Short mmCIF file of C-alpha atoms in Angstrom, two decimals:
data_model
loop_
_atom_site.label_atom_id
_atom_site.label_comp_id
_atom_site.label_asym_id
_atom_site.label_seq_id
_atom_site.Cartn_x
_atom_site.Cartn_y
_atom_site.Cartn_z
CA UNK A 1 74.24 72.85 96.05
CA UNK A 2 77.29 74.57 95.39
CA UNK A 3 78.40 73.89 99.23
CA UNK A 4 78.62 70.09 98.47
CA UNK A 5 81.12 70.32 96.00
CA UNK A 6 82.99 72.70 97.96
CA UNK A 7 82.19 75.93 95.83
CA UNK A 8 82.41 78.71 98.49
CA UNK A 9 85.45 77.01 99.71
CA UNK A 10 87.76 78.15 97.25
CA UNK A 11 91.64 76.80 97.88
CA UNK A 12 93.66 79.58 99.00
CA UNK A 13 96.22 79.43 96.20
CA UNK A 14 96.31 82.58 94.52
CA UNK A 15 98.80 81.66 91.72
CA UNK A 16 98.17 83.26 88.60
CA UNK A 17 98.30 83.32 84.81
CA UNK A 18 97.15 86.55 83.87
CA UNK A 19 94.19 86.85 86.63
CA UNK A 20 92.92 83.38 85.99
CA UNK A 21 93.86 80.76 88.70
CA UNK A 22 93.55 77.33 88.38
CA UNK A 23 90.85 75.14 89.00
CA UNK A 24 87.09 76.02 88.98
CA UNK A 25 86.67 76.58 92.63
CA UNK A 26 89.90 79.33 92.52
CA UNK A 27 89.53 82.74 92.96
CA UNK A 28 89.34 84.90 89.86
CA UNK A 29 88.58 87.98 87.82
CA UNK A 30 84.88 86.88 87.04
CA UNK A 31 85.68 88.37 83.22
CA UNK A 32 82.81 85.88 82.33
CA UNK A 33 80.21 87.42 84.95
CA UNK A 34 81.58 90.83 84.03
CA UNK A 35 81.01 90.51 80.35
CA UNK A 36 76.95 89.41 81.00
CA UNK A 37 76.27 93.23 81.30
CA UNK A 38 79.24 95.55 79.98
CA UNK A 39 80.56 95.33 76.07
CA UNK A 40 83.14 92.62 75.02
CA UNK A 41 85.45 95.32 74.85
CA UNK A 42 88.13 95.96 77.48
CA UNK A 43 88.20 99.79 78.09
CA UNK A 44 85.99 102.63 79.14
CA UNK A 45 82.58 102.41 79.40
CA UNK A 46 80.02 105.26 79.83
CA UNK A 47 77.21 104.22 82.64
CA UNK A 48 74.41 104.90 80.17
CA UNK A 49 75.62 100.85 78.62
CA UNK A 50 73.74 99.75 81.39
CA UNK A 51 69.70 99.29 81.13
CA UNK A 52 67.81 99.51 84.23
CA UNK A 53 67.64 95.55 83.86
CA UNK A 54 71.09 94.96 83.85
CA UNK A 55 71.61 97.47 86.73
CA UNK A 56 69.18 95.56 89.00
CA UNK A 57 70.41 92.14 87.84
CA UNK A 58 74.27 93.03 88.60
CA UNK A 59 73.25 94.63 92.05
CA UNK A 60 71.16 91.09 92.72
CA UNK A 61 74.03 88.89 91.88
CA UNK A 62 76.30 90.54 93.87
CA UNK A 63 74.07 90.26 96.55
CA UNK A 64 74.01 86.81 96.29
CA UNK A 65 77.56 86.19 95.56
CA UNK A 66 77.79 87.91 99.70
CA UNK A 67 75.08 85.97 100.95
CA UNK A 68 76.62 82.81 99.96
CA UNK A 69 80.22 83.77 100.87
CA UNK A 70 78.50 85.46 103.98
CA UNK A 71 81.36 87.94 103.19
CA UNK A 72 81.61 91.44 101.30
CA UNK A 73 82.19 91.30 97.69
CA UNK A 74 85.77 92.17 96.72
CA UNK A 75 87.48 91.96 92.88
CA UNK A 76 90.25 92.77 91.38
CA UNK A 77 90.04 92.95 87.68
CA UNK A 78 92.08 95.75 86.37
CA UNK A 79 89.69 96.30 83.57
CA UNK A 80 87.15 97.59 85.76
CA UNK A 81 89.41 101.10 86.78
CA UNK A 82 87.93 101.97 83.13
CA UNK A 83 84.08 101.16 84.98
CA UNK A 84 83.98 103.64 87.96
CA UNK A 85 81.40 105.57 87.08
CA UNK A 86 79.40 102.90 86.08
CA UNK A 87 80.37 100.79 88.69
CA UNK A 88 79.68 103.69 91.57
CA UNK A 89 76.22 104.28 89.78
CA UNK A 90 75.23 100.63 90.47
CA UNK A 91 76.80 100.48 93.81
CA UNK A 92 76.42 103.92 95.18
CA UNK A 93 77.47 102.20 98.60
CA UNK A 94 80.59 100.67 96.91
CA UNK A 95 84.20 101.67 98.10
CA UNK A 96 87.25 101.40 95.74
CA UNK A 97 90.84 99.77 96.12
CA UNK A 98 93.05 101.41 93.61
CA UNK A 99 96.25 99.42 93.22
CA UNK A 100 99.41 101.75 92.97
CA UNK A 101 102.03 100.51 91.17
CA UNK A 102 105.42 101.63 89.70
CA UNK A 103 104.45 102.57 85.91
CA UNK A 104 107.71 100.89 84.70
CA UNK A 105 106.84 97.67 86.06
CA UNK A 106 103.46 98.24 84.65
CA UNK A 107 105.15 99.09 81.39
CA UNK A 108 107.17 96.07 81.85
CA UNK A 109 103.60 94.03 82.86
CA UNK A 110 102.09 95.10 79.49
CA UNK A 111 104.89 94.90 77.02
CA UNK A 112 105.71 91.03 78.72
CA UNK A 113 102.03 89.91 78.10
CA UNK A 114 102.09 91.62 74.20
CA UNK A 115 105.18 89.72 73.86
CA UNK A 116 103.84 86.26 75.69
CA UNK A 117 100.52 86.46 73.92
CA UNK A 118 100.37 88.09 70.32
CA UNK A 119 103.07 87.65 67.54
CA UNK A 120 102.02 91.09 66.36
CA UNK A 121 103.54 93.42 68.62
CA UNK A 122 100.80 96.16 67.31
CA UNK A 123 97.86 94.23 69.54
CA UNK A 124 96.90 96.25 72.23
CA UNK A 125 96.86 94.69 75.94
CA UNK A 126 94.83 94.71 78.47
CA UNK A 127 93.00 98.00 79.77
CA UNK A 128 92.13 100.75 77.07
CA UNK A 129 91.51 104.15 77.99
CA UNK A 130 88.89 106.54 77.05
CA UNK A 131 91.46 107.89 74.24
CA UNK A 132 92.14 104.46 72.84
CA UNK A 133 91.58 105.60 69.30
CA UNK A 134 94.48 108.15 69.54
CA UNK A 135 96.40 105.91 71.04
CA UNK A 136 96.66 102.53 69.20
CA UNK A 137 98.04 103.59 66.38
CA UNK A 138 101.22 104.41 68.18
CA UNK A 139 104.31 102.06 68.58
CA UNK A 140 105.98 99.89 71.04
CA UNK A 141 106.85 101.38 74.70
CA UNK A 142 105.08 104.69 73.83
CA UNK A 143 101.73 103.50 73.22
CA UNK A 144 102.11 101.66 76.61
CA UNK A 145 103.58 104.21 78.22
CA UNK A 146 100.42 106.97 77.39
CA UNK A 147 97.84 103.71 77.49
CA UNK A 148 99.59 104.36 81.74
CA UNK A 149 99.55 107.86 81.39
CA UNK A 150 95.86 107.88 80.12
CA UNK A 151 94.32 105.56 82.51
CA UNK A 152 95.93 106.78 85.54
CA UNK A 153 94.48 110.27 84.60
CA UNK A 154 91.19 108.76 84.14
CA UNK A 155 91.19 107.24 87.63
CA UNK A 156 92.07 110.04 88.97
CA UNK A 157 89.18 112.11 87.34
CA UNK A 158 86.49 109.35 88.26
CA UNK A 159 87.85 109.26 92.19
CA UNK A 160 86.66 112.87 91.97
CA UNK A 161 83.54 112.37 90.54
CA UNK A 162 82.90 109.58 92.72
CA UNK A 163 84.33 110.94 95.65
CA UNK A 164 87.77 110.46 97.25
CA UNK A 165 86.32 110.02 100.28
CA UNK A 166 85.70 105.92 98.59
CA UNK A 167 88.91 105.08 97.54
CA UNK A 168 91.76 103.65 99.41
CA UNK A 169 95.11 102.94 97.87
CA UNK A 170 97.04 99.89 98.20
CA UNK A 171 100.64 99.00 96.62
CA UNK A 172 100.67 96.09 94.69
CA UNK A 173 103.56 95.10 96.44
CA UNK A 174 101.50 94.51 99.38
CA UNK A 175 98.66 93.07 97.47
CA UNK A 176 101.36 90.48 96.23
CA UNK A 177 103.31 89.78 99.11
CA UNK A 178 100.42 88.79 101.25
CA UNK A 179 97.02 88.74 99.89
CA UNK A 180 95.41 87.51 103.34
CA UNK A 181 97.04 90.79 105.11
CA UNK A 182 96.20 93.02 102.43
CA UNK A 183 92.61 91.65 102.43
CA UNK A 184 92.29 92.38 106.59
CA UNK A 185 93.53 95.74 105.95
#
């Protein structure tokens, strides 16, 4: 059905407002399709969250998801950097793109979006680490800087856990300047 109406056809405009993209048929996060089976919550998750049913029903639609794209499954939702473990656990045949960015642009990212999308400056934006409770009660450019710090750490950790031998690094830099050639390589 979803062929008719041009649904694994997705325009290639990649234009963005904080991951989403317009239109229905665009390419996006899938935040909806993540939240069906890890917490509301936008930080790190311990792979015990996931029952056996939700295991099996994540590996199934992602299954699908490839068999209708007749491509490999590929997203880019920096929420999930706080999900390896879990993530690796469902996919144990799952390799890992870890975006490498300057952390004062990322600094600059976060502290933009706080200032484009909550009057309260205190909010906290996007990712939380594993030490989130230590962390949001500090202020400003500090708490974003070690909310940076923290996850970066944290990545690093699960890569060796999960084994380096998955992950590949990209700069977002390339990412941005040409998705299609970032998405060959």
């Amino acid at each position: 059905v979803a062929r008719y109406l041009r649904g694994c056809t997705p325009d290639p405009d990649y234009s963005n407002s904080y991951g989403e993209t317009r239109g229905w048929r665009g390419p996006n996060q899938g935040i909806n399709v993540w939240k069906k089976w890890f917490p509301e919550h936008y930080g790190h998750v311990d792979p015990e969250v996931l029952t056996g049913e939700a295991r099996e029903d994540m590996r199934l639609t992602i299954a699908h998801l490839q068999r209708i794209f007749d491509a490999p499954f590929l997203n880019k939702w920096q929420v999930n950097s706080a999900r390896i473990i879990p993530l690796a656990t469902v996919f144990p045949e799952a390799l890992f793109i870890r975006m490498k960015r300057d952390p004062a642009f990322m600094a600059q990212s976060i502290l933009i979006g706080k200032r484009e999308l909550f009057p309260d400056q205190s909010n906290w934006f996007s990712v939380k680490p594993a030490s989130y409770e230590q962390l949001k009660e500090k202020e400003g450019i500090e708490q974003i800087c070690y909310q940076i710090y923290h996850l970066e750490q944290e990545m690093d950790r699960d890569a060796h856990i999960v084994g380096k031998d998955r992950f590949m690094e990209m700069a977002y830099e390339d990412l941005c300047d040409s998705v299609h050639r970032a998405m060959e390589r």
